[in-house]
XYZ file of C-alpha atoms in Angstrom:
674
model
C 3.074 -61.408 3.906
C 0.282 -59.368 2.329
C 0.076 -55.778 3.437
C -3.255 -54.290 4.388
C -4.423 -51.772 1.803
C -5.306 -48.192 2.625
C -8.897 -48.874 1.510
C -9.583 -50.608 4.833
C -8.992 -47.253 6.530
C -12.272 -46.029 5.033
C -15.238 -46.595 7.407
C -17.556 -47.476 4.496
C -15.125 -50.143 3.244
C -14.685 -51.652 6.712
C -18.464 -51.727 7.158
C -18.912 -53.399 3.764
C -16.374 -56.068 4.676
C -18.140 -56.604 7.990
C -21.448 -56.909 6.147
C -20.091 -59.652 3.893
C -18.508 -61.518 6.797
C -21.775 -61.302 8.734
C -23.760 -62.600 5.752
C -21.366 -65.529 5.389
C -21.630 -66.395 9.082
C -25.390 -66.077 9.129
C -26.020 -68.066 5.945
C -23.402 -70.719 6.609
C -24.362 -71.286 10.241
C -28.070 -71.438 9.401
C -27.401 -73.997 6.665
C -25.359 -76.183 9.033
C -28.126 -75.832 11.620
C -30.619 -77.181 9.122
C -28.342 -80.149 8.329
C -27.901 -80.978 12.014
C -30.237 -83.441 13.711
C -29.868 -83.056 17.482
C -31.142 -79.967 19.252
C -27.887 -79.125 21.026
C -25.922 -78.970 17.801
C -28.637 -76.858 16.230
C -28.416 -74.397 19.175
C -24.665 -74.062 18.698
C -25.055 -73.164 15.020
C -27.912 -70.837 15.883
C -25.499 -69.023 18.227
C -23.080 -68.537 15.341
C -25.969 -67.303 13.153
C -26.927 -64.964 16.018
C -23.460 -63.364 15.838
C -23.701 -63.143 12.051
C -27.097 -61.437 12.214
C -25.796 -58.862 14.719
C -22.723 -58.235 12.557
C -24.931 -57.805 9.477
C -27.212 -55.279 11.216
C -24.379 -53.222 12.718
C -22.441 -53.302 9.435
C -25.492 -52.212 7.399
C -26.066 -49.329 9.810
C -22.393 -48.311 9.739
C -22.169 -48.586 5.962
C -25.270 -46.441 5.433
C -24.025 -43.794 7.872
C -20.529 -43.663 6.344
C -21.823 -43.796 2.768
C -24.122 -40.811 3.389
C -21.261 -38.722 4.764
C -22.082 -38.853 8.495
C -18.914 -40.572 9.674
C -18.845 -38.511 12.865
C -21.597 -40.788 14.162
C -19.306 -43.808 13.963
C -17.153 -43.151 17.000
C -15.926 -46.030 19.153
C -18.166 -44.777 21.947
C -21.262 -45.023 19.720
C -20.357 -48.523 18.508
C -19.733 -49.707 22.071
C -23.137 -48.412 23.168
C -24.806 -50.181 20.234
C -23.028 -53.432 21.154
C -24.471 -53.509 24.702
C -27.909 -54.849 23.719
C -26.613 -57.680 21.434
C -24.169 -58.799 24.143
C -26.931 -58.953 26.775
C -29.226 -60.800 24.364
C -26.513 -63.314 23.454
C -25.741 -64.023 27.117
C -29.423 -64.657 27.805
C -29.629 -66.879 24.708
C -26.566 -68.909 25.664
C -27.484 -69.317 29.354
C -31.238 -69.702 28.865
C -31.610 -67.662 32.022
C -35.271 -67.959 33.064
C -36.020 -68.468 29.388
C -36.084 -64.691 28.869
C -34.788 -65.090 25.345
C -36.718 -68.168 24.215
C -38.543 -71.231 25.520
C -36.974 -74.734 25.340
C -36.505 -75.737 21.711
C -38.588 -78.332 19.948
C -38.147 -79.809 16.468
C -40.615 -80.226 13.671
C -40.320 -81.732 10.203
C -40.700 -79.370 7.240
C -40.436 -81.411 4.058
C -37.202 -83.408 4.320
C -35.656 -80.999 6.900
C -35.763 -81.054 10.665
C -36.359 -77.489 11.780
C -36.708 -75.877 15.168
C -40.029 -74.738 16.532
C -38.985 -71.654 18.491
C -41.045 -69.655 20.937
C -39.415 -66.304 21.598
C -39.356 -64.526 24.949
C -39.420 -60.796 25.678
C -35.678 -60.363 25.277
C -35.732 -61.928 21.800
C -38.483 -59.544 20.742
C -36.479 -56.591 22.075
C -33.375 -57.884 20.301
C -35.118 -58.322 16.965
C -36.719 -54.886 17.204
C -33.282 -53.418 18.030
C -31.741 -54.970 14.922
C -34.689 -53.876 12.789
C -34.261 -50.341 14.152
C -30.629 -50.294 13.050
C -31.627 -51.369 9.563
C -34.482 -48.845 9.375
C -32.208 -45.980 10.503
C -29.612 -47.045 7.943
C -32.295 -47.169 5.258
C -33.309 -43.633 6.286
C -29.782 -42.365 5.680
C -29.800 -44.033 2.277
C -33.197 -42.552 1.382
C -31.871 -39.120 2.261
C -28.885 -39.777 0.027
C -31.172 -40.899 -2.798
C -33.138 -37.674 -2.487
C -30.112 -35.354 -2.365
C -27.663 -37.125 -4.687
C -27.349 -36.847 -8.426
C -26.751 -39.393 -11.243
C -24.403 -42.216 -10.315
C -24.662 -41.495 -6.602
C -28.443 -41.897 -6.649
C -28.194 -45.199 -8.512
C -25.563 -46.415 -6.051
C -27.757 -45.546 -3.087
C -30.814 -47.234 -4.593
C -28.852 -50.432 -5.164
C -27.553 -50.445 -1.583
C -31.041 -49.669 -0.211
C -32.508 -52.569 -2.176
C -29.772 -54.916 -0.935
C -30.636 -54.059 2.666
C -34.431 -54.079 2.413
C -34.802 -57.524 0.722
C -33.305 -59.542 3.649
C -35.076 -57.264 6.112
C -38.486 -58.000 4.597
C -37.728 -61.743 4.406
C -36.717 -61.783 8.067
C -39.818 -59.872 9.167
C -42.008 -62.383 7.283
C -40.259 -65.305 9.046
C -40.367 -63.671 12.469
C -44.102 -63.062 12.195
C -44.708 -66.595 10.909
C -46.226 -65.392 7.664
C -43.964 -67.338 5.309
C -45.111 -70.265 3.163
C -42.617 -72.621 4.840
C -43.551 -71.928 8.445
C -40.480 -72.091 10.706
C -38.022 -72.127 7.788
C -36.118 -68.759 7.736
C -35.554 -67.625 4.148
C -33.454 -64.588 5.158
C -30.131 -66.219 4.235
C -31.537 -67.005 0.795
C -32.577 -63.367 0.433
C -28.916 -62.448 0.825
C -28.376 -63.948 -2.625
C -30.552 -61.197 -4.063
C -28.635 -58.654 -1.943
C -25.378 -59.976 -3.368
C -26.630 -59.350 -6.892
C -27.649 -55.799 -5.947
C -24.250 -55.132 -4.418
C -22.560 -56.597 -7.496
C -24.443 -54.152 -9.722
C -23.539 -51.258 -7.407
C -19.856 -52.244 -7.355
C -19.228 -53.110 -11.007
C -21.641 -50.772 -12.746
C -21.761 -47.783 -10.438
C -18.290 -48.060 -8.807
C -19.506 -48.496 -5.273
C -16.600 -48.002 -2.833
C -14.619 -46.201 -5.567
C -16.793 -43.075 -5.642
C -19.261 -42.128 -2.968
C -21.406 -39.120 -2.034
C -19.021 -38.345 0.814
C -16.330 -37.635 -1.772
C -18.651 -35.205 -3.518
C -19.447 -33.514 -0.212
C -15.801 -33.199 0.752
C -14.529 -32.062 -2.632
C -17.285 -30.724 -4.858
C -19.950 -29.482 -2.485
C -17.431 -27.644 -0.299
C -15.493 -26.130 -3.217
C -15.132 -22.370 -3.050
C -15.504 -22.255 -6.824
C -18.836 -22.859 -8.503
C -19.440 -26.304 -10.044
C -22.118 -26.866 -12.716
C -22.836 -29.895 -14.911
C -25.125 -29.288 -17.897
C -26.404 -31.662 -20.558
C -26.831 -31.204 -24.288
C -30.038 -29.180 -23.739
C -28.211 -26.795 -21.373
C -30.189 -28.088 -18.414
C -28.415 -28.207 -15.076
C -27.742 -31.787 -13.991
C -25.689 -30.963 -10.899
C -24.622 -27.862 -8.944
C -22.692 -27.309 -5.725
C -23.313 -24.942 -2.815
C -21.052 -22.216 -4.216
C -23.306 -21.837 -7.262
C -26.468 -21.933 -5.185
C -25.158 -19.213 -2.888
C -24.192 -17.066 -5.854
C -27.839 -17.107 -6.970
C -29.491 -16.658 -3.565
C -28.024 -15.556 -0.241
C -29.368 -18.617 1.577
C -28.354 -21.087 -1.113
C -31.863 -22.609 -1.061
C -32.828 -21.942 -4.670
C -33.241 -25.298 -6.559
C -31.119 -25.378 -9.688
C -31.170 -28.978 -10.936
C -33.440 -29.319 -13.961
C -33.452 -25.629 -14.852
C -31.919 -24.244 -18.006
C -28.545 -22.719 -17.206
C -29.324 -19.664 -19.356
C -32.312 -18.908 -17.122
C -30.142 -18.885 -14.030
C -27.154 -17.153 -15.648
C -28.311 -15.254 -18.758
C -24.774 -13.928 -19.151
C -23.540 -17.442 -19.874
C -25.815 -18.045 -22.879
C -23.209 -17.118 -25.490
C -20.689 -19.527 -23.975
C -22.922 -22.600 -23.836
C -24.542 -21.880 -27.204
C -21.235 -22.642 -28.895
C -21.079 -26.434 -28.871
C -17.350 -26.456 -29.422
C -16.698 -23.883 -26.752
C -14.130 -24.837 -24.144
C -12.941 -21.308 -23.493
C -12.946 -18.984 -20.519
C -14.712 -15.672 -20.050
C -15.966 -13.370 -17.339
C -19.581 -12.695 -16.396
C -21.355 -10.373 -13.966
C -24.201 -11.742 -11.834
C -26.672 -9.628 -9.862
C -27.221 -11.830 -6.798
C -29.230 -11.169 -3.645
C -26.106 -9.954 -1.846
C -25.026 -7.613 -4.621
C -23.137 -7.748 -7.896
C -20.639 -10.592 -8.229
C -17.988 -11.298 -10.873
C -17.140 -14.800 -12.103
C -14.522 -16.288 -14.373
C -16.322 -19.058 -16.292
C -14.460 -22.009 -17.776
C -16.211 -24.660 -19.895
C -14.904 -28.224 -20.193
C -16.488 -30.986 -22.261
C -16.856 -34.242 -20.328
C -18.417 -36.449 -22.993
C -18.709 -36.043 -26.728
C -21.492 -38.614 -26.843
C -24.157 -37.015 -24.670
C -22.968 -33.391 -24.649
C -22.280 -33.303 -20.912
C -20.233 -30.218 -20.018
C -18.625 -28.985 -16.841
C -18.774 -25.274 -15.986
C -16.387 -23.943 -13.369
C -17.317 -20.528 -11.954
C -14.509 -18.874 -10.013
C -15.700 -15.962 -7.876
C -13.360 -13.024 -8.569
C -15.511 -10.380 -6.858
C -12.900 -9.681 -4.192
C -10.170 -9.514 -6.812
C -12.260 -7.016 -8.773
C -12.745 -4.950 -5.622
C -8.990 -4.849 -5.003
C -8.295 -3.955 -8.628
C -10.947 -1.247 -8.515
C -9.501 0.118 -5.272
C -6.006 0.382 -6.729
C -7.409 1.818 -9.928
C -9.171 4.490 -7.856
C -5.931 5.202 -6.009
C -4.100 5.742 -9.290
C -6.836 7.749 -10.962
C -7.310 10.057 -7.986
C -3.643 10.428 -7.098
C -2.147 13.878 -7.393
C 1.129 12.274 -8.518
C 1.818 11.325 -12.103
C 1.869 7.530 -12.563
C 3.534 6.663 -15.859
C 4.459 3.290 -17.345
C 7.055 3.276 -20.119
C 8.830 0.526 -22.030
C 12.598 0.040 -22.201
C 12.828 2.793 -24.850
C 10.967 5.338 -22.730
C 7.758 5.184 -24.810
C 4.694 5.885 -22.654
C 2.352 2.858 -22.475
C 0.162 4.175 -19.661
C -0.417 7.621 -18.191
C -2.573 8.281 -15.127
C -5.430 10.819 -15.311
C -3.508 13.160 -12.992
C -1.702 14.459 -16.088
C -4.784 16.628 -16.662
C -4.413 18.503 -13.357
C -0.599 18.593 -13.253
C 0.276 19.222 -16.896
C -3.072 20.027 -18.486
C -2.546 17.188 -20.996
C -4.961 14.326 -21.683
C -3.477 10.904 -20.813
C -4.436 9.479 -24.197
C -2.421 12.231 -25.887
C 0.747 11.212 -24.040
C 0.420 7.457 -24.684
C 2.663 6.382 -27.562
C 5.040 9.315 -27.219
C 8.488 9.350 -25.683
C 8.409 10.469 -22.067
C 11.613 12.439 -22.658
C 9.867 14.683 -25.203
C 8.087 16.400 -22.285
C 11.365 16.992 -20.369
C 13.158 20.358 -20.477
C 15.981 20.266 -23.070
C 18.554 21.205 -20.428
C 17.521 18.207 -18.262
C 16.773 15.694 -21.023
C 20.229 14.310 -21.693
C 20.996 13.837 -17.986
C 17.670 12.083 -17.321
C 17.942 9.874 -20.424
C 21.437 8.771 -19.414
C 20.212 7.961 -15.884
C 17.281 5.966 -17.300
C 19.392 3.879 -19.696
C 22.063 3.245 -17.070
C 19.486 2.016 -14.576
C 17.626 -0.441 -16.840
C 19.608 -3.312 -15.316
C 18.643 -2.247 -11.775
C 15.416 -2.615 -9.810
C 15.281 1.177 -9.349
C 15.742 2.793 -12.748
C 15.419 6.418 -11.634
C 16.420 7.279 -8.084
C 14.930 10.664 -7.114
C 15.632 12.556 -10.291
C 14.719 16.257 -10.285
C 13.943 17.951 -13.584
C 11.319 20.048 -15.398
C 8.249 18.944 -17.385
C 6.446 20.891 -20.067
C 2.755 21.684 -19.561
C 0.082 22.086 -22.228
C 0.606 25.893 -22.010
C 4.315 25.557 -22.702
C 5.297 26.359 -19.107
C 7.736 24.277 -17.078
C 6.908 22.503 -13.821
C 9.549 21.308 -11.362
C 9.035 17.590 -10.645
C 10.707 14.769 -8.758
C 10.571 11.163 -10.068
C 11.326 7.703 -8.714
C 11.287 4.840 -11.241
C 10.852 1.092 -10.602
C 11.969 -1.480 -13.157
C 9.103 -3.973 -13.650
C 10.018 -5.090 -17.146
C 10.310 -8.704 -15.949
C 6.948 -8.609 -14.200
C 4.483 -10.365 -16.551
C 1.615 -8.247 -15.204
C 3.391 -4.929 -15.919
C 6.233 -5.420 -18.416
C 7.396 -1.857 -18.110
C 9.114 0.804 -16.026
C 6.787 2.548 -13.569
C 7.570 6.222 -12.926
C 6.074 7.964 -9.907
C 6.391 11.715 -10.455
C 5.498 14.385 -7.905
C 5.026 18.063 -8.699
C 7.606 19.947 -6.636
C 7.081 23.382 -8.204
C 5.668 24.983 -5.064
C 8.315 23.399 -2.853
C 11.069 24.619 -5.168
C 9.508 28.061 -5.132
C 9.512 28.121 -1.331
C 13.118 26.904 -1.264
C 14.142 29.708 -3.593
C 12.305 32.230 -1.414
C 14.034 30.911 1.700
C 17.365 31.007 -0.069
C 16.788 34.635 -1.090
C 15.726 35.505 2.462
C 18.879 33.907 3.846
C 20.988 35.794 1.357
C 19.291 39.038 2.371
C 19.875 38.156 6.008
C 23.548 37.531 5.293
C 23.746 40.919 3.592
C 22.038 42.510 6.569
C 24.462 40.827 8.928
C 27.366 42.118 6.872
C 25.976 45.648 7.043
C 25.533 45.353 10.790
C 28.964 43.889 11.231
C 30.781 46.404 9.043
C 28.788 49.623 8.858
C 27.796 49.773 12.549
C 31.080 48.665 14.018
C 33.054 51.397 12.284
C 31.186 54.322 13.900
C 31.080 52.371 17.200
C 34.843 52.003 17.149
C 35.158 55.761 16.472
C 32.835 56.512 19.394
C 34.821 54.236 21.694
C 38.063 55.958 20.607
C 36.703 59.438 21.321
C 35.479 58.176 24.705
C 39.003 57.138 25.641
C 40.314 60.553 24.599
C 37.576 62.254 26.616
C 38.483 60.208 29.705
C 42.056 61.481 29.490
C 41.166 65.155 29.067
C 37.886 65.561 30.938
C 36.748 64.085 34.262
C 33.044 63.306 33.830
C 30.771 60.847 35.687
C 28.870 60.081 32.452
C 31.873 58.393 30.865
C 31.041 55.050 32.550
C 27.450 55.175 31.300
C 28.695 55.854 27.788
C 31.070 52.880 28.034
C 28.213 50.618 29.193
C 26.114 51.788 26.252
C 28.977 51.033 23.859
C 29.371 47.516 25.348
C 25.675 46.843 24.965
C 25.808 47.992 21.331
C 28.760 45.637 20.794
C 26.779 42.750 22.311
C 23.734 43.490 20.152
C 25.875 43.578 17.018
C 27.484 40.236 17.921
C 24.119 38.578 18.682
C 22.432 39.928 15.539
C 25.323 38.602 13.472
C 25.108 35.253 15.270
C 21.324 35.157 14.802
C 21.697 35.700 11.081
C 24.213 32.880 10.793
C 22.177 30.465 12.944
C 19.227 30.916 10.600
C 20.977 28.906 7.936
C 20.029 25.205 7.568
C 21.950 22.648 9.643
C 24.635 20.944 7.611
C 26.686 17.952 8.714
C 26.203 16.678 12.256
C 28.433 14.567 14.460
C 28.373 12.697 17.743
C 29.520 15.132 20.411
C 30.852 14.451 23.907
C 28.505 16.667 25.909
C 30.841 17.210 28.861
C 33.712 18.467 26.725
C 31.459 20.842 24.803
C 29.893 22.177 28.015
C 33.407 22.811 29.427
C 34.266 24.924 26.384
C 31.018 26.900 26.545
C 31.457 27.568 30.283
C 34.986 28.800 29.688
C 33.781 31.194 26.949
C 31.307 32.966 29.261
C 32.048 35.356 32.117
C 30.405 33.268 34.864
C 31.933 35.065 37.873
C 31.366 32.892 40.994
C 28.718 30.660 39.395
C 29.190 26.878 39.554
C 28.484 24.171 36.956
C 27.583 20.499 37.502
C 27.675 18.128 34.494
C 26.640 14.469 34.196
C 26.324 12.661 30.873
C 25.950 9.011 29.884
C 25.931 9.367 26.106
C 26.800 11.582 23.175
C 24.550 14.092 21.406
C 24.282 14.158 17.603
C 24.410 17.812 16.533
C 26.268 20.599 14.765
C 29.108 21.218 17.226
C 29.517 24.972 16.661
C 25.828 25.714 17.009
C 25.431 23.497 20.063
C 28.349 25.417 21.606
C 26.512 28.724 20.975
C 23.352 27.234 22.522
C 25.116 26.468 25.808
C 26.928 29.832 25.847
C 23.620 31.705 25.577
C 21.970 29.559 28.229
C 24.887 30.110 30.650
C 24.815 33.891 30.049
C 21.072 33.852 30.660
C 21.509 31.920 33.927
C 24.189 34.310 35.249
C 22.317 37.388 34.026
C 19.069 36.458 35.807
C 20.288 34.203 38.642
C 23.215 36.239 39.857
C 26.933 35.625 39.962
C 26.588 32.807 42.549
C 23.983 30.797 40.619
C 24.400 27.012 40.347
C 23.910 25.529 36.851
C 23.366 21.822 36.108
C 23.597 20.043 32.725
C 22.664 16.386 32.164
C 21.386 13.989 29.518
C 17.911 12.400 29.471
C 16.509 9.393 27.593
C 15.204 11.803 24.944
C 17.933 14.461 24.906
C 19.422 16.743 27.585
C 18.532 19.630 29.919
C 20.056 22.766 31.431
C 18.730 24.089 34.776
C 19.717 26.515 37.539
C 18.671 27.453 41.071
C 17.908 31.087 40.252
C 14.549 32.881 40.544
C 13.037 30.889 37.697
C 10.660 31.964 34.930
C 6.948 32.633 35.632
C 4.654 30.086 33.980
C 2.926 32.737 31.856
C 6.260 33.960 30.409
C 7.889 30.616 29.537
C 6.857 30.721 25.888
C 7.572 34.422 25.481
C 11.183 34.176 26.698
C 12.078 32.373 23.464
C 10.823 35.209 21.274
C 12.964 37.963 19.744
C 13.455 41.019 21.910
C 11.987 39.579 25.123
C 14.124 40.483 28.155
C 13.592 41.365 31.818
C 17.123 42.738 32.387
C 17.952 46.373 31.735
C 21.146 45.405 29.972
C 19.719 42.439 28.079
C 19.339 42.372 24.301
C 16.425 39.934 24.186
C 18.197 37.861 21.526
C 20.027 35.208 23.572
C 17.149 32.755 24.071
C 15.802 33.552 20.597
C 19.131 32.294 19.249
C 18.692 29.148 21.358
C 15.250 28.618 19.804
C 16.705 29.144 16.313
C 19.409 26.522 16.911
C 16.841 24.059 18.251
C 14.581 24.559 15.220
C 17.523 24.161 12.883
C 18.252 20.710 14.361
C 14.602 19.665 14.299
C 14.539 19.349 18.073
C 11.935 20.445 20.594
C 12.459 22.744 23.594
C 10.369 23.007 26.772
C 10.794 25.687 29.449
C 9.829 24.413 32.909
C 10.839 24.779 36.575
C 13.819 23.049 38.185
C 13.677 21.161 41.482
C 15.224 24.236 43.208
C 12.622 26.590 41.713
C 14.915 27.954 39.021
C 14.667 27.819 35.239
C 14.916 24.486 33.426
C 15.328 24.080 29.662
C 14.604 20.576 28.322
C 15.702 19.559 24.821
C 14.157 16.586 23.003
C 16.561 15.476 20.297
C 14.021 12.889 19.037
C 15.745 10.224 16.916
C 19.188 11.653 17.498
C 19.731 9.636 20.699
C 21.028 6.101 20.568
C 21.093 3.296 23.091
C 22.831 4.249 26.318
C 25.084 1.218 26.400
C 26.463 1.735 22.906
C 26.967 5.442 23.466
C 28.684 4.829 26.818
C 31.163 2.388 25.279
C 32.011 4.804 22.459
C 32.551 7.735 24.829
C 34.784 5.563 27.021
C 36.985 4.852 24.049
C 37.116 8.521 23.034
C 37.815 9.822 26.542
C 39.842 6.872 27.817
C 37.868 6.608 31.059
C 34.561 5.526 32.566
C 34.083 8.147 35.281
C 31.982 10.489 33.158
C 28.766 9.917 35.108
C 30.254 11.435 38.275
C 29.107 15.091 38.401
C 31.942 17.574 38.257
C 31.782 21.136 39.472
C 33.504 24.080 37.801
C 33.849 27.619 38.928
């Protein structure tokens, strides 16, 4: 069993096969009709020739349409519509219904042959005109192809056009009765000439092997430019990509022009007859400047035909230029060194950061600019990390400037030695001098604050203790109503000293944090404060990530504030939120215009208050990187909301962990404490 080849899947090949089958039917049936004697037999063979003629016309139309690249016209719906007229005509021919197709046949003698003398009716005329229309439309497609195609495609199309027009002309001559043999139809004989034309197209010009549709699908629609030039550098063929690179509409004719007129930049390439290299050119087109990589390939040594491929790299250039601008205008130092630390590239930012020209640094060892005290450590880190993707992981050191000063910098290095486009280690260095300066200033300020706290703690407490001792002696020897006022003043001084000392310590940066069970911590804070008859309600569904000691001080100050301003019977409530937690009470609340001020140092509305409690709360919040909002509770009291930002985790995971730590799952039930 012979398998059907994939070539039959091509519409042009199927149409060509149909054309040959139709020609065979038409010619063979007409010959047998001529050899027949009786009229009935002649009518039968004429019916077969009728089918062959229809098949020839439809196949010629289909072949021309497919060959010219308009296959979308050849849908089954279109072919079915075209088949309606031939079917109606054949039925009328076979049935001789009211002789609409032709009158009763008569025979005449032409030479030694008995031929039919046919008188056609209106339907036959319509049918013949329909078939002629198919052939004329097909010829129009081929003429269009002849006009638009180049070289072998044009010669193919001319051969096919000739093969179609010769039988068409012969048939028109017979139909009009203008032939030298009268009723003898010479159309089948004309197919011999068509066969020769098709043979030339197939064997000389590779008809059915290469077709204009292939050029349209592959060459014409290529994103890269396609140019064929001859030995005189004249353009023999060009696709749409090249035409659009010259003019925005792509309407500029290029075939026949000298390639150096269209692309002057390409003259040096094509002038070298042996050139098969690749270079880059810049073209000023209607839509702006465009960049092309040009590659020359020789197609034939005999006639000097060369193929030029123009790859548009304008977008690539734009991206490269963008990244180049990023590097050149970056305030960071971008350095590329080899595996020995020799600088191969230095970004222009070295001028502003170090005061050194980039070209001066290239070729020198990057470690020569490093402070001697940092050099050995950095060199060891660099050599150790050469086998890793990150050679230098946040190294801090000092770089020498052109003035001999030292700048604090921070570097991250990426190992791109195996990258063929880099082949080096890329160092991204940021000037951290100002940040280091601020850190040193903060550190000195904290040290001064610690010293101040020590003075307050030691130097003020000693005389306060003496004063408290003399007060006790005075109480024993003298009965005076002012003793209680003096004692209150001493207690307030003690509180101020404690809060100033605490404030100084809370100003230090937050160190390690941990996940804290909020209920347990709140219990401790409540127990540390004299809350009198006040009550506390706590509900928590997750842990809080914080510094435990400082969070404890936060709650202690909030509870003191609630009792101090809300009275001894105030009710305090603590609970978690999706973003953090809150503390609220049912006291008198805080006026809207004072809610920001209450967090400032020294702000107090109580005669005995120090004005430092809520300032300490604000300091603890800032140290954690949280946010605090002062609002009104549902009972009209004060409400402090704390947004712990990324510190919170999913409720389910936190709940499971707290269950394990506490050994129970009843934590969400509010509990009251007195």
